[in-house]
Amino acid sequence: MTNVIGKKTGILSWLRNTPLAKAFDSWLGKIAGGFLVLLLLTAIFAPWITPFNYAAQDLMNGNAPPAWPNLLGTDQFGRDVFSRVIYGARTSLSVSVTAISISIAAGMTLGAAAGYFGGIFERVVMTVVDLTWSFPDILIALIFVAIIGPGLTSTIFAIAIAYLAQFTRLTRAQIVRLKRETFIEASINLGGKPRHILLRHLIPNAITPVIVIGMLAIGDGIVLEATLGFFGLGAQPPTPSWGAMMSSGTAQLFLSPWVIIFPGMAVAATVIAVNLFGDELIRALDIRDRIKEA
Amino acid sequence: MLLRYIFFRVLMLIPVSISISVVIFMIVHLLPGDPIDNLIRIGSSPDDRALLVTKYGLDQPLFVQYFRWLGAMFQGDFGEAIVLRRPVADLISQNLPYSLTLGAMAFAFSSIVGIILGTISATTRSALMEQFVRGFILLGSTVPGFWLALLMILFFAVQLQMFPVSGAKGWDSLVLPVLTIGFGGVALVARVTRVALMDARREDFVTLLHAKGLSSGTILFRHLMPHAMLPVVTILALRIGWILGGAVTVEFVFGRPGLGSLLIRALGQRDYPVVQGCLLMLALAVMLGTLIGDVAQAAMDPRIREAKT
């Protein structure tokens, strides 16, 4: 369907013009985005895709090299590496997405409040944020996991805390910039309450870069989850997680290197895809300058 | 002016280090579990336990413990490791050289190779080189450090048997850890150098220099490089924290002694004094790194020291 000036209308062409669809325009975007969609589907439909039960042990077939029917080999207990990598995608993705969502929610609240109200509150928040900002994320996560003990829940909170500073800074920078705009002044003069201005004007205008950076941070979160898992502080057996698989694989590093190589490849490929697609998304939304501000 | 800037910058460190020390002190006291539980022998009476609690001052109010701890710290007394039963200062001074060597080597490696790579990619301006550097940056900033370390062990230590698998004996045991930590650093430094050089080239004074008939080499080394080094120095100073973060994982994988492996071991054993000591040293290193970076920036760019004092 076309309208009077020859522009296509209808739900399909609307969909095609969303930034998310535009990120698929370039071939890099297509490959990276395609990989991520595939990964997501694999994680969702894991029970129907995996050829073996991820926890099923077959001690007679331990440390078997990649071959049919164990496409990626087996680990020391004879568990199928391919099935475990696929189930690991479930753990990694859900942990990272949950953690980053919490981090975004908390960071946006802190950053918006700091940027809007200013004063002592802003100084305190930003001092603390800058302090954590200068520390390596793995160190922050390690401290946090050590406090509340190892496990998936603490991994989620550790990741959320490690990236909190990033979202707080970004949101604050956006809010401070937006506060000077005329339409905010107009809203204040029309009698808009702080709650109304923050929720209706400032946050909706500030949210896009935060969400995109959040998407990129999901990649970092996956690496952090894998690292904690590798230290034995993340997912506990028998939960399959890419990091934990590699952790138990180090003992057999020389005997069955595939137990380490393939989960690591999964982590690396996912993070690279997330980064490439995030870049395309930033380009499609044209928000590179707004991200650089923070 | 520069001295004035340094003075205020150092002055700013005081509140920062106080808050860091409070956080480090408090966080460790929020840990679950009791170090005495690890220390006490099975079958000891509650009295023995109380004696130990008093001995380590764990029965005092928190702020008393804090000031005691801080006061002792200034005298170089980091307390006694509860599980390892040795002065924490000894443990740290024993492990610190390993971390410092590794960190310094990784830092030197990533800055030298990164700057060279970035300069090459900026000056040749070939599409192929650009793609190569882009891909390298992507890999360097995404591949998890511990996996890279394991791959290095598999390939260079097991397959080729060029370097030892683990440990810290001899210079050759440093090669793989330095390469692992440096990988991400090289990528980052190369990218920043490249962008800075490309930006600097567009400045008017460069056109003037070309018009004056200076050779491209002179322009590059005498004029462009000093101009472009500002963002590179900033990133390098920030890298100090990241190198420490990388060192924690890499020391662990390669089984090297060092602050990182000491910290991880102490975290598992809930050895408060050791954890505190390690964290304090790491925090100190991060703060020093940022300080050096800021001062270097101010020394190179008068605008910065004007703005901040």
Coordinates of C-alpha atoms in Angstrom, one line a residue:
Chain A
M1 CA 0.0 0.0 0.0
T2 CA 1.3 3.5 -0.8
N3 CA 0.0 6.9 0.4
V4 CA -0.3 10.1 -1.6
I5 CA 3.3 11.0 -1.7
G6 CA 4.3 7.5 -2.7
K7 CA 5.6 6.4 0.6
K8 CA 4.8 2.9 1.6
T9 CA 2.5 2.5 4.5
G10 CA 1.3 -0.5 6.5
I11 CA 2.7 -2.6 9.3
L12 CA 5.4 -4.4 7.2
S13 CA 7.1 -1.3 5.9
W14 CA 6.8 0.3 9.4
L15 CA 8.6 -2.7 10.8
R16 CA 11.2 -2.4 8.1
N17 CA 11.9 1.2 9.1
T18 CA 12.4 0.6 12.8
P19 CA 16.0 1.1 14.0
L20 CA 16.2 -2.6 15.0
A21 CA 15.4 -3.6 11.4
K22 CA 17.8 -1.0 10.0
A23 CA 20.6 -2.5 12.0
F24 CA 20.2 -5.5 9.8
D25 CA 20.9 -3.4 6.6
S26 CA 24.7 -4.0 6.4
W27 CA 26.1 -7.5 5.9
L28 CA 27.9 -7.2 9.2
G29 CA 24.6 -6.5 10.9
K30 CA 22.9 -9.4 9.1
I31 CA 25.6 -11.9 10.2
A32 CA 25.8 -10.6 13.8
G33 CA 22.0 -10.2 14.1
G34 CA 21.3 -13.5 12.4
F35 CA 23.7 -15.2 14.8
L36 CA 22.0 -13.7 17.8
V37 CA 18.6 -14.6 16.6
L38 CA 19.8 -18.2 16.0
L39 CA 21.4 -18.3 19.5
L40 CA 18.2 -17.1 21.1
L41 CA 16.1 -19.7 19.3
T42 CA 18.6 -22.4 20.2
A43 CA 18.5 -21.4 23.9
I44 CA 14.7 -21.3 23.9
F45 CA 14.2 -24.6 22.0
A46 CA 17.2 -26.3 23.7
P47 CA 15.3 -29.5 24.8
W48 CA 14.2 -30.2 21.2
I49 CA 17.6 -29.5 19.6
T50 CA 20.1 -31.2 21.9
P51 CA 20.8 -34.8 20.9
F52 CA 21.6 -35.9 24.4
N53 CA 20.5 -35.0 28.0
Y54 CA 23.0 -32.4 29.2
A55 CA 23.4 -34.1 32.5
A56 CA 23.5 -37.7 31.3
Q57 CA 26.8 -39.3 32.2
D58 CA 28.4 -42.1 30.2
L59 CA 31.6 -42.9 32.0
M60 CA 32.6 -45.5 29.4
N61 CA 32.6 -42.8 26.8
G62 CA 34.5 -40.1 28.8
N63 CA 36.9 -37.6 27.2
A64 CA 35.8 -38.7 23.7
P65 CA 37.1 -36.5 20.9
P66 CA 34.6 -34.7 18.6
A67 CA 33.0 -37.3 16.3
W68 CA 29.6 -38.7 15.5
P69 CA 27.3 -38.8 17.6
N70 CA 29.1 -36.5 20.1
L71 CA 29.7 -33.7 17.6
L72 CA 31.8 -31.7 20.0
G73 CA 33.2 -34.6 22.0
T74 CA 32.4 -35.5 25.6
D75 CA 33.8 -34.4 29.0
Q76 CA 35.4 -36.4 31.7
F77 CA 32.0 -37.9 32.7
G78 CA 31.0 -38.7 29.2
R79 CA 28.5 -35.9 29.0
D80 CA 27.9 -34.5 25.5
V81 CA 29.7 -31.2 25.1
F82 CA 27.4 -30.0 22.2
S83 CA 24.3 -30.4 24.4
R84 CA 25.9 -28.7 27.3
V85 CA 27.1 -25.8 25.2
I86 CA 23.5 -25.3 24.0
Y87 CA 22.1 -25.5 27.5
G88 CA 24.9 -23.2 28.6
A89 CA 23.5 -20.6 26.2
R90 CA 20.3 -20.6 28.3
T91 CA 22.2 -20.0 31.6
S92 CA 24.6 -17.4 30.1
L93 CA 21.9 -15.4 28.3
S94 CA 19.4 -15.4 31.1
V95 CA 21.9 -14.5 33.8
S96 CA 23.4 -11.7 31.8
V97 CA 20.1 -10.3 30.5
T98 CA 18.6 -10.3 34.0
A99 CA 21.7 -8.8 35.6
I100 CA 21.9 -6.0 33.0
S101 CA 18.1 -5.3 33.3
I102 CA 18.5 -4.8 37.1
S103 CA 21.6 -2.7 36.5
I104 CA 19.8 -0.5 33.9
A105 CA 16.8 0.0 36.2
A106 CA 18.9 0.9 39.2
G107 CA 21.4 3.0 37.2
M108 CA 18.7 4.9 35.4
T109 CA 17.0 5.7 38.7
L110 CA 20.2 6.9 40.3
G111 CA 21.5 8.7 37.3
A112 CA 18.1 10.5 36.6
A113 CA 17.7 11.5 40.3
A114 CA 21.3 12.7 40.4
G115 CA 21.1 14.6 37.2
Y116 CA 17.7 16.2 37.9
F117 CA 18.0 17.1 41.6
G118 CA 21.7 17.9 41.6
G119 CA 23.3 19.3 44.7
I120 CA 24.8 17.2 47.5
F121 CA 22.9 14.1 46.3
E122 CA 24.5 14.3 42.9
R123 CA 27.9 14.8 44.3
V124 CA 27.7 11.8 46.6
V125 CA 26.2 9.6 43.9
M126 CA 28.8 10.6 41.3
T127 CA 31.7 10.3 43.7
V128 CA 30.7 6.8 44.5
V129 CA 30.1 6.0 40.8
D130 CA 33.4 7.4 39.7
L131 CA 35.1 5.4 42.4
T132 CA 33.6 2.1 41.2
W133 CA 34.2 3.2 37.6
S134 CA 37.9 3.3 38.0
F135 CA 37.9 -0.3 39.3
P136 CA 38.1 -3.3 37.0
D137 CA 34.7 -5.0 36.8
I138 CA 36.0 -8.4 37.7
L139 CA 37.4 -7.0 41.0
I140 CA 34.0 -5.5 41.9
A141 CA 32.2 -8.7 41.0
L142 CA 34.7 -10.8 43.0
I143 CA 34.2 -8.8 46.1
F144 CA 30.5 -9.0 45.8
V145 CA 30.4 -12.7 45.1
A146 CA 32.7 -13.2 48.1
I147 CA 30.2 -11.3 50.4
I148 CA 27.0 -13.2 49.5
G149 CA 28.6 -16.5 48.5
P150 CA 28.9 -18.2 45.2
G151 CA 26.0 -19.2 43.0
L152 CA 23.8 -17.9 40.1
T153 CA 21.9 -15.3 42.2
S154 CA 25.0 -13.6 43.5
T155 CA 26.5 -13.8 40.0
I156 CA 23.5 -11.8 38.7
F157 CA 23.9 -9.2 41.4
A158 CA 27.6 -9.0 41.0
I159 CA 27.2 -8.3 37.3
A160 CA 24.5 -5.8 38.0
I161 CA 26.7 -3.9 40.5
A162 CA 29.8 -4.1 38.3
Y163 CA 28.0 -2.2 35.4
L164 CA 25.9 0.1 37.6
A165 CA 28.3 3.0 37.3
Q166 CA 28.2 2.9 33.5
F167 CA 24.4 3.3 33.3
T168 CA 24.3 5.9 36.1
R169 CA 26.9 8.1 34.3
L170 CA 25.2 7.8 30.9
T171 CA 21.7 8.6 32.3
R172 CA 23.0 11.5 34.3
A173 CA 24.8 13.0 31.3
Q174 CA 21.6 12.7 29.2
I175 CA 19.4 14.3 31.9
V176 CA 21.8 17.1 32.5
R177 CA 21.9 17.9 28.8
L178 CA 18.1 17.6 28.4
K179 CA 17.4 19.8 31.4
R180 CA 18.7 22.8 29.5
E181 CA 16.3 22.3 26.6
T182 CA 13.5 24.7 26.1
F183 CA 10.7 22.2 26.2
I184 CA 11.7 21.2 29.8
E185 CA 11.7 24.9 30.8
A186 CA 8.2 25.2 29.2
S187 CA 7.0 22.2 31.1
I188 CA 8.3 23.7 34.4
N189 CA 6.7 27.0 33.6
L190 CA 3.4 25.2 32.8
G191 CA 3.5 23.9 36.4
G192 CA 4.9 20.4 35.7
K193 CA 5.8 18.6 38.9
P194 CA 9.3 17.0 39.1
R195 CA 7.7 13.5 38.9
H196 CA 5.9 14.5 35.7
I197 CA 8.9 16.1 34.1
L198 CA 11.2 13.1 35.0
L199 CA 8.9 10.4 33.9
R200 CA 7.2 12.0 30.9
H201 CA 9.9 14.2 29.4
L202 CA 13.4 13.5 30.7
I203 CA 13.5 9.7 31.0
P204 CA 11.7 8.9 27.7
N205 CA 14.2 11.2 25.9
A206 CA 17.2 9.7 27.6
I207 CA 16.3 6.0 27.4
T208 CA 17.5 5.1 23.9
P209 CA 21.3 5.3 24.4
V210 CA 21.0 3.6 27.8
I211 CA 19.1 0.7 26.3
V212 CA 21.7 0.4 23.4
I213 CA 24.6 0.5 25.8
G214 CA 22.7 -2.0 27.9
M215 CA 22.6 -4.3 24.9
L216 CA 26.4 -4.0 24.5
A217 CA 26.8 -4.6 28.2
I218 CA 25.0 -7.9 27.9
G219 CA 28.0 -9.1 26.0
D220 CA 30.3 -8.0 28.8
G221 CA 28.0 -9.6 31.3
I222 CA 28.3 -12.9 29.5
V223 CA 32.1 -12.7 29.8
L224 CA 31.9 -11.8 33.4
E225 CA 29.5 -14.6 34.1
A226 CA 31.9 -17.0 32.3
T227 CA 34.8 -15.7 34.3
L228 CA 33.0 -16.1 37.7
G229 CA 31.9 -19.5 36.6
F230 CA 35.5 -20.4 35.7
F231 CA 36.6 -19.4 39.2
G232 CA 33.9 -21.8 40.5
L233 CA 32.0 -18.9 41.9
G234 CA 29.1 -18.8 39.5
A235 CA 26.7 -21.6 38.4
Q236 CA 27.2 -24.8 40.5
P237 CA 27.1 -28.3 39.0
P238 CA 25.1 -29.8 37.4
T239 CA 23.8 -26.5 35.9
P240 CA 25.5 -26.2 32.5
S241 CA 27.2 -22.8 32.1
W242 CA 29.9 -21.9 29.7
G243 CA 32.3 -20.7 32.4
A244 CA 31.7 -23.6 34.7
M245 CA 32.2 -26.1 31.9
M246 CA 35.6 -24.6 31.2
S247 CA 36.4 -24.6 34.9
S248 CA 35.9 -28.3 35.2
G249 CA 37.7 -28.8 31.9
T250 CA 41.0 -27.3 33.1
A251 CA 41.7 -30.5 35.0
Q252 CA 41.6 -32.4 31.6
L253 CA 43.2 -29.6 29.6
F254 CA 45.7 -31.8 27.9
L255 CA 43.5 -34.9 27.7
S256 CA 40.3 -33.3 26.2
P257 CA 40.9 -29.7 25.1
W258 CA 37.6 -29.6 23.3
V259 CA 35.8 -29.3 26.7
I260 CA 37.4 -25.9 27.0
I261 CA 37.7 -24.8 23.4
F262 CA 34.0 -25.0 22.4
P263 CA 32.4 -23.2 25.4
G264 CA 35.0 -20.5 25.0
M265 CA 34.2 -20.2 21.3
A266 CA 30.5 -19.9 22.2
V267 CA 31.3 -17.0 24.6
A268 CA 33.6 -15.3 22.2
A269 CA 31.2 -15.6 19.2
T270 CA 28.3 -14.3 21.3
V271 CA 30.2 -11.3 22.6
I272 CA 31.6 -10.5 19.2
A273 CA 28.1 -10.7 17.6
V274 CA 26.6 -8.6 20.4
N275 CA 29.3 -5.9 19.8
L276 CA 28.9 -5.9 16.1
F277 CA 25.2 -5.7 16.2
G278 CA 25.3 -3.0 18.9
D279 CA 27.5 -0.9 16.7
E280 CA 25.1 -1.3 13.8
L281 CA 22.2 -0.3 16.1
I282 CA 24.1 2.8 17.3
R283 CA 24.7 3.7 13.7
A284 CA 21.0 3.1 12.8
L285 CA 19.8 5.2 15.7
D286 CA 22.5 7.9 15.1
I287 CA 23.3 8.3 18.8
R288 CA 27.0 7.9 18.8
D289 CA 27.5 11.5 20.0
R290 CA 25.1 11.1 22.9
I291 CA 26.9 8.0 24.1
K292 CA 30.3 9.7 23.9
E293 CA 29.1 12.5 26.2
A294 CA 29.2 10.2 29.3
Chain B
M1 CA 50.5 26.2 37.5
L2 CA 51.3 22.6 37.0
L3 CA 52.5 22.3 40.6
R4 CA 49.3 23.9 41.8
Y5 CA 47.3 21.4 39.8
I6 CA 49.3 18.4 41.2
F7 CA 48.8 19.8 44.7
F8 CA 45.0 20.0 44.4
R9 CA 44.9 16.6 42.6
V10 CA 46.8 14.9 45.4
L11 CA 44.7 16.7 47.9
M12 CA 41.6 15.2 46.3
L13 CA 43.1 11.7 46.9
I14 CA 42.5 12.1 50.7
P15 CA 38.7 11.8 50.8
V16 CA 38.8 9.2 48.0
S17 CA 41.3 7.0 49.9
I18 CA 39.4 7.4 53.2
S19 CA 36.1 6.3 51.5
I20 CA 37.9 3.4 49.8
S21 CA 39.5 2.3 53.1
V22 CA 36.1 2.4 54.8
V23 CA 34.5 0.4 52.0
I24 CA 37.2 -2.2 52.1
F25 CA 37.0 -2.4 55.8
M26 CA 33.2 -2.7 55.9
I27 CA 32.8 -5.0 53.0
V28 CA 35.1 -7.6 54.5
H29 CA 33.2 -7.4 57.7
L30 CA 29.9 -8.1 56.0
L31 CA 31.3 -11.4 54.6
P32 CA 29.4 -14.5 55.9
G33 CA 31.2 -17.0 57.9
D34 CA 33.8 -16.5 60.7
P35 CA 37.5 -16.8 60.2
I36 CA 37.7 -18.3 63.7
D37 CA 35.6 -21.2 62.4
N38 CA 38.4 -22.0 60.0
L39 CA 41.1 -21.6 62.5
I40 CA 39.7 -23.5 65.5
R41 CA 40.4 -27.1 66.0
I42 CA 37.5 -29.6 66.3
G43 CA 36.7 -30.2 69.9
S44 CA 37.9 -26.9 71.3
S45 CA 35.9 -25.3 74.0
P46 CA 33.9 -22.1 73.7
D47 CA 36.5 -20.5 76.0
D48 CA 39.3 -21.2 73.4
R49 CA 37.1 -19.6 70.8
A50 CA 36.5 -16.5 72.9
L51 CA 40.2 -16.3 73.5
L52 CA 40.9 -16.2 69.8
V53 CA 38.1 -13.7 69.2
T54 CA 39.7 -11.4 71.7
K55 CA 43.2 -12.0 70.4
Y56 CA 42.2 -10.8 66.9
G57 CA 40.0 -7.9 68.3
L58 CA 36.9 -9.3 66.6
D59 CA 34.8 -8.5 69.7
Q60 CA 35.4 -4.7 69.6
P61 CA 32.9 -2.3 68.0
L62 CA 33.4 -1.9 64.3
F63 CA 34.6 1.7 64.3
V64 CA 37.2 0.8 67.0
Q65 CA 38.4 -2.0 64.7
Y66 CA 38.5 0.4 61.8
F67 CA 40.6 3.0 63.5
R68 CA 42.9 0.4 64.9
W69 CA 43.3 -1.1 61.5
L70 CA 43.9 2.2 59.8
G71 CA 46.4 3.3 62.4
A72 CA 48.3 0.1 62.1
M73 CA 48.2 0.3 58.3
F74 CA 50.1 3.6 58.4
Q75 CA 52.8 1.9 60.3
G76 CA 53.0 -0.8 57.6
D77 CA 51.3 -3.3 59.8
F78 CA 48.6 -5.0 57.8
G79 CA 47.8 -7.4 60.5
E80 CA 48.3 -11.1 60.8
A81 CA 46.9 -13.5 58.2
I82 CA 44.3 -15.6 60.2
V83 CA 44.6 -18.8 58.2
L84 CA 48.1 -18.5 56.9
R85 CA 49.3 -17.3 60.3
R86 CA 51.9 -14.9 58.9
P87 CA 52.1 -11.1 58.8
V88 CA 50.0 -9.9 55.9
A89 CA 52.7 -7.4 55.0
D90 CA 55.1 -10.3 54.4
L91 CA 52.6 -12.1 52.2
I92 CA 52.0 -8.9 50.2
S93 CA 55.7 -8.0 49.8
Q94 CA 56.3 -11.6 48.8
N95 CA 53.6 -11.6 46.1
L96 CA 53.8 -8.0 45.0
P97 CA 57.0 -8.3 42.9
Y98 CA 55.4 -11.0 40.7
S99 CA 52.3 -8.9 40.1
L100 CA 54.4 -5.8 39.5
T101 CA 56.7 -7.5 37.0
L102 CA 53.8 -9.0 35.2
G103 CA 51.9 -5.7 35.2
A104 CA 54.8 -3.6 34.1
M105 CA 55.7 -6.0 31.2
A106 CA 52.1 -6.2 30.1
F107 CA 51.8 -2.4 30.3
A108 CA 55.0 -1.9 28.3
F109 CA 54.0 -4.5 25.8
S110 CA 50.5 -3.1 25.2
S111 CA 51.7 0.5 25.0
I112 CA 54.7 0.0 22.6
V113 CA 53.0 -2.5 20.3
G114 CA 49.7 -0.6 20.4
I115 CA 51.2 2.7 19.5
I116 CA 53.3 1.2 16.7
L117 CA 50.3 -0.7 15.3
G118 CA 48.0 2.4 15.6
T119 CA 50.6 4.6 13.9
I120 CA 51.1 2.1 11.1
S121 CA 47.3 1.8 10.5
A122 CA 46.9 5.6 10.6
T123 CA 49.7 6.4 8.2
T124 CA 49.3 3.7 5.6
R125 CA 45.6 4.4 5.4
S126 CA 45.2 1.1 3.6
A127 CA 41.7 -0.5 3.8
L128 CA 43.2 -3.9 4.4
M129 CA 45.3 -2.6 7.4
E130 CA 42.2 -0.8 8.7
Q131 CA 40.1 -4.0 8.6
F132 CA 42.9 -5.9 10.3
V133 CA 43.2 -3.4 13.1
R134 CA 39.4 -3.3 13.5
G135 CA 39.2 -7.0 13.7
F136 CA 42.1 -7.2 16.1
I137 CA 40.4 -4.5 18.3
L138 CA 37.1 -6.5 18.3
L139 CA 38.9 -9.7 19.3
G140 CA 41.1 -8.0 21.9
S141 CA 38.2 -6.4 23.6
T142 CA 35.8 -9.3 23.6
V143 CA 37.6 -12.6 24.0
P144 CA 37.6 -13.6 27.7
G145 CA 41.1 -13.4 29.2
F146 CA 41.0 -16.7 30.9
W147 CA 40.0 -18.5 27.7
L148 CA 42.8 -16.8 25.8
A149 CA 45.2 -17.9 28.5
L150 CA 44.0 -21.5 28.2
L151 CA 44.3 -21.4 24.4
M152 CA 47.9 -20.0 24.8
I153 CA 48.8 -22.8 27.2
L154 CA 47.3 -25.4 24.8
F155 CA 49.0 -24.0 21.7
F156 CA 52.4 -22.6 22.8
A157 CA 53.0 -24.7 26.0
V158 CA 51.5 -28.1 25.1
Q159 CA 51.6 -28.3 21.3
L160 CA 54.8 -26.3 20.5
Q161 CA 56.4 -26.7 24.0
M162 CA 58.0 -23.3 23.6
F163 CA 57.1 -22.0 27.1
P164 CA 56.3 -23.5 30.5
V165 CA 52.7 -24.3 31.2
S166 CA 52.6 -22.6 34.6
G167 CA 54.7 -21.2 37.5
A168 CA 56.9 -18.2 37.7
K169 CA 60.4 -19.6 37.2
G170 CA 62.6 -17.8 34.6
W171 CA 61.8 -15.1 32.1
D172 CA 60.1 -17.5 29.7
S173 CA 57.2 -18.1 32.2
L174 CA 56.3 -14.4 31.7
V175 CA 55.8 -14.5 28.0
L176 CA 52.4 -16.2 27.8
P177 CA 50.8 -14.2 30.7
V178 CA 52.1 -10.9 29.3
L179 CA 50.8 -11.8 25.8
T180 CA 47.4 -12.7 27.3
I181 CA 47.0 -9.5 29.3
G182 CA 48.6 -7.4 26.6
F183 CA 46.3 -8.7 23.8
G184 CA 43.4 -6.5 24.8
G185 CA 45.6 -3.6 25.7
V186 CA 47.4 -3.6 22.3
A187 CA 44.0 -3.5 20.6
L188 CA 42.7 -0.6 22.7
V189 CA 45.9 1.5 22.5
A190 CA 46.1 0.9 18.7
R191 CA 42.6 2.1 18.3
V192 CA 43.1 5.2 20.4
T193 CA 46.4 6.0 18.7
R194 CA 44.9 5.6 15.3
V195 CA 41.9 7.8 15.9
A196 CA 44.0 10.5 17.6
L197 CA 46.5 10.6 14.7
M198 CA 43.7 10.7 12.1
D199 CA 42.1 13.6 14.0
A200 CA 45.4 15.5 14.4
R201 CA 46.1 15.2 10.7
R202 CA 43.0 17.2 10.0
E203 CA 44.2 20.2 12.0
D204 CA 45.1 23.4 10.1
F205 CA 48.6 23.5 11.4
V206 CA 49.4 20.2 9.7
T207 CA 48.4 21.7 6.4
L208 CA 50.7 24.6 7.1
L209 CA 53.5 22.3 7.9
H210 CA 53.0 20.5 4.6
A211 CA 52.9 23.8 2.8
K212 CA 56.2 24.8 4.5
G213 CA 57.7 21.7 2.8
L214 CA 58.4 19.6 5.9
S215 CA 58.8 15.9 5.2
S216 CA 55.9 13.6 6.3
G217 CA 58.3 11.8 8.7
T218 CA 59.2 15.0 10.5
I219 CA 55.5 16.1 10.7
L220 CA 54.6 12.7 12.0
F221 CA 57.2 12.4 14.7
R222 CA 57.8 16.1 15.7
H223 CA 54.3 17.4 15.4
L224 CA 51.5 14.8 15.1
M225 CA 52.7 12.3 17.6
P226 CA 53.0 14.8 20.6
H227 CA 49.7 16.1 19.6
A228 CA 48.0 12.7 19.5
M229 CA 49.6 11.3 22.6
L230 CA 47.1 13.0 25.0
P231 CA 44.2 10.5 24.6
V232 CA 46.7 7.7 24.4
V233 CA 48.3 8.6 27.8
T234 CA 44.8 8.9 29.3
I235 CA 43.8 5.4 28.1
L236 CA 47.2 4.0 29.2
A237 CA 46.7 5.3 32.7
L238 CA 43.2 3.9 32.8
R239 CA 44.6 0.6 31.6
I240 CA 46.5 0.2 34.9
G241 CA 43.3 -0.8 36.6
W242 CA 42.3 -3.1 33.8
I243 CA 45.7 -4.8 33.8
L244 CA 45.2 -5.5 37.4
G245 CA 41.8 -7.0 36.7
G246 CA 43.4 -9.1 33.9
A247 CA 46.2 -10.1 36.2
V248 CA 43.8 -11.6 38.7
T249 CA 42.4 -14.1 36.1
V250 CA 45.7 -14.6 34.3
E251 CA 47.7 -15.3 37.5
F252 CA 45.0 -17.8 38.5
V253 CA 45.1 -19.7 35.2
F254 CA 48.9 -19.8 34.9
G255 CA 49.3 -20.7 38.6
R256 CA 51.6 -17.7 39.2
P257 CA 52.1 -16.2 42.6
G258 CA 50.9 -12.6 42.9
L259 CA 48.4 -10.3 44.5
G260 CA 45.5 -11.7 42.4
S261 CA 46.0 -15.3 43.2
L262 CA 46.6 -14.3 46.9
L263 CA 43.3 -12.4 46.9
I264 CA 41.3 -15.3 45.3
R265 CA 42.8 -17.8 47.8
A266 CA 42.1 -15.5 50.7
L267 CA 38.5 -14.8 49.6
G268 CA 37.9 -18.6 49.6
Q269 CA 39.4 -18.9 53.1
R270 CA 37.6 -15.8 54.4
D271 CA 41.0 -14.5 55.6
Y272 CA 39.9 -10.9 56.4
P273 CA 43.3 -9.3 56.9
V274 CA 44.7 -10.7 53.7
V275 CA 41.7 -9.8 51.6
Q276 CA 41.8 -6.2 53.0
G277 CA 45.5 -5.9 52.4
C278 CA 45.3 -7.1 48.8
L279 CA 42.2 -5.0 48.0
L280 CA 43.9 -1.9 49.5
M281 CA 47.1 -2.5 47.4
L282 CA 45.0 -3.0 44.2
A283 CA 42.9 0.1 45.0
L284 CA 46.1 2.1 45.6
A285 CA 47.5 1.0 42.3
V286 CA 44.3 2.0 40.5
M287 CA 44.4 5.4 42.2
L288 CA 48.1 6.0 41.5
G289 CA 47.4 5.1 37.9
T290 CA 44.6 7.6 37.5
L291 CA 46.8 10.2 39.3
I292 CA 49.7 9.7 36.9
G293 CA 47.4 9.8 34.0
D294 CA 45.7 13.0 35.1
V295 CA 49.1 14.7 35.9
A296 CA 50.5 13.6 32.5
Q297 CA 47.5 15.0 30.8
A298 CA 47.7 18.3 32.6
A299 CA 51.4 18.5 31.9
M300 CA 50.7 18.1 28.2
D301 CA 47.6 20.2 27.9
P302 CA 47.4 23.6 29.7
R303 CA 43.6 23.7 29.2
I304 CA 43.1 20.8 31.6
R305 CA 45.1 22.3 34.5
E306 CA 43.3 25.6 34.0
A307 CA 39.9 24.0 34.1
K308 CA 40.4 21.9 37.1
T309 CA 42.2 24.2 39.6

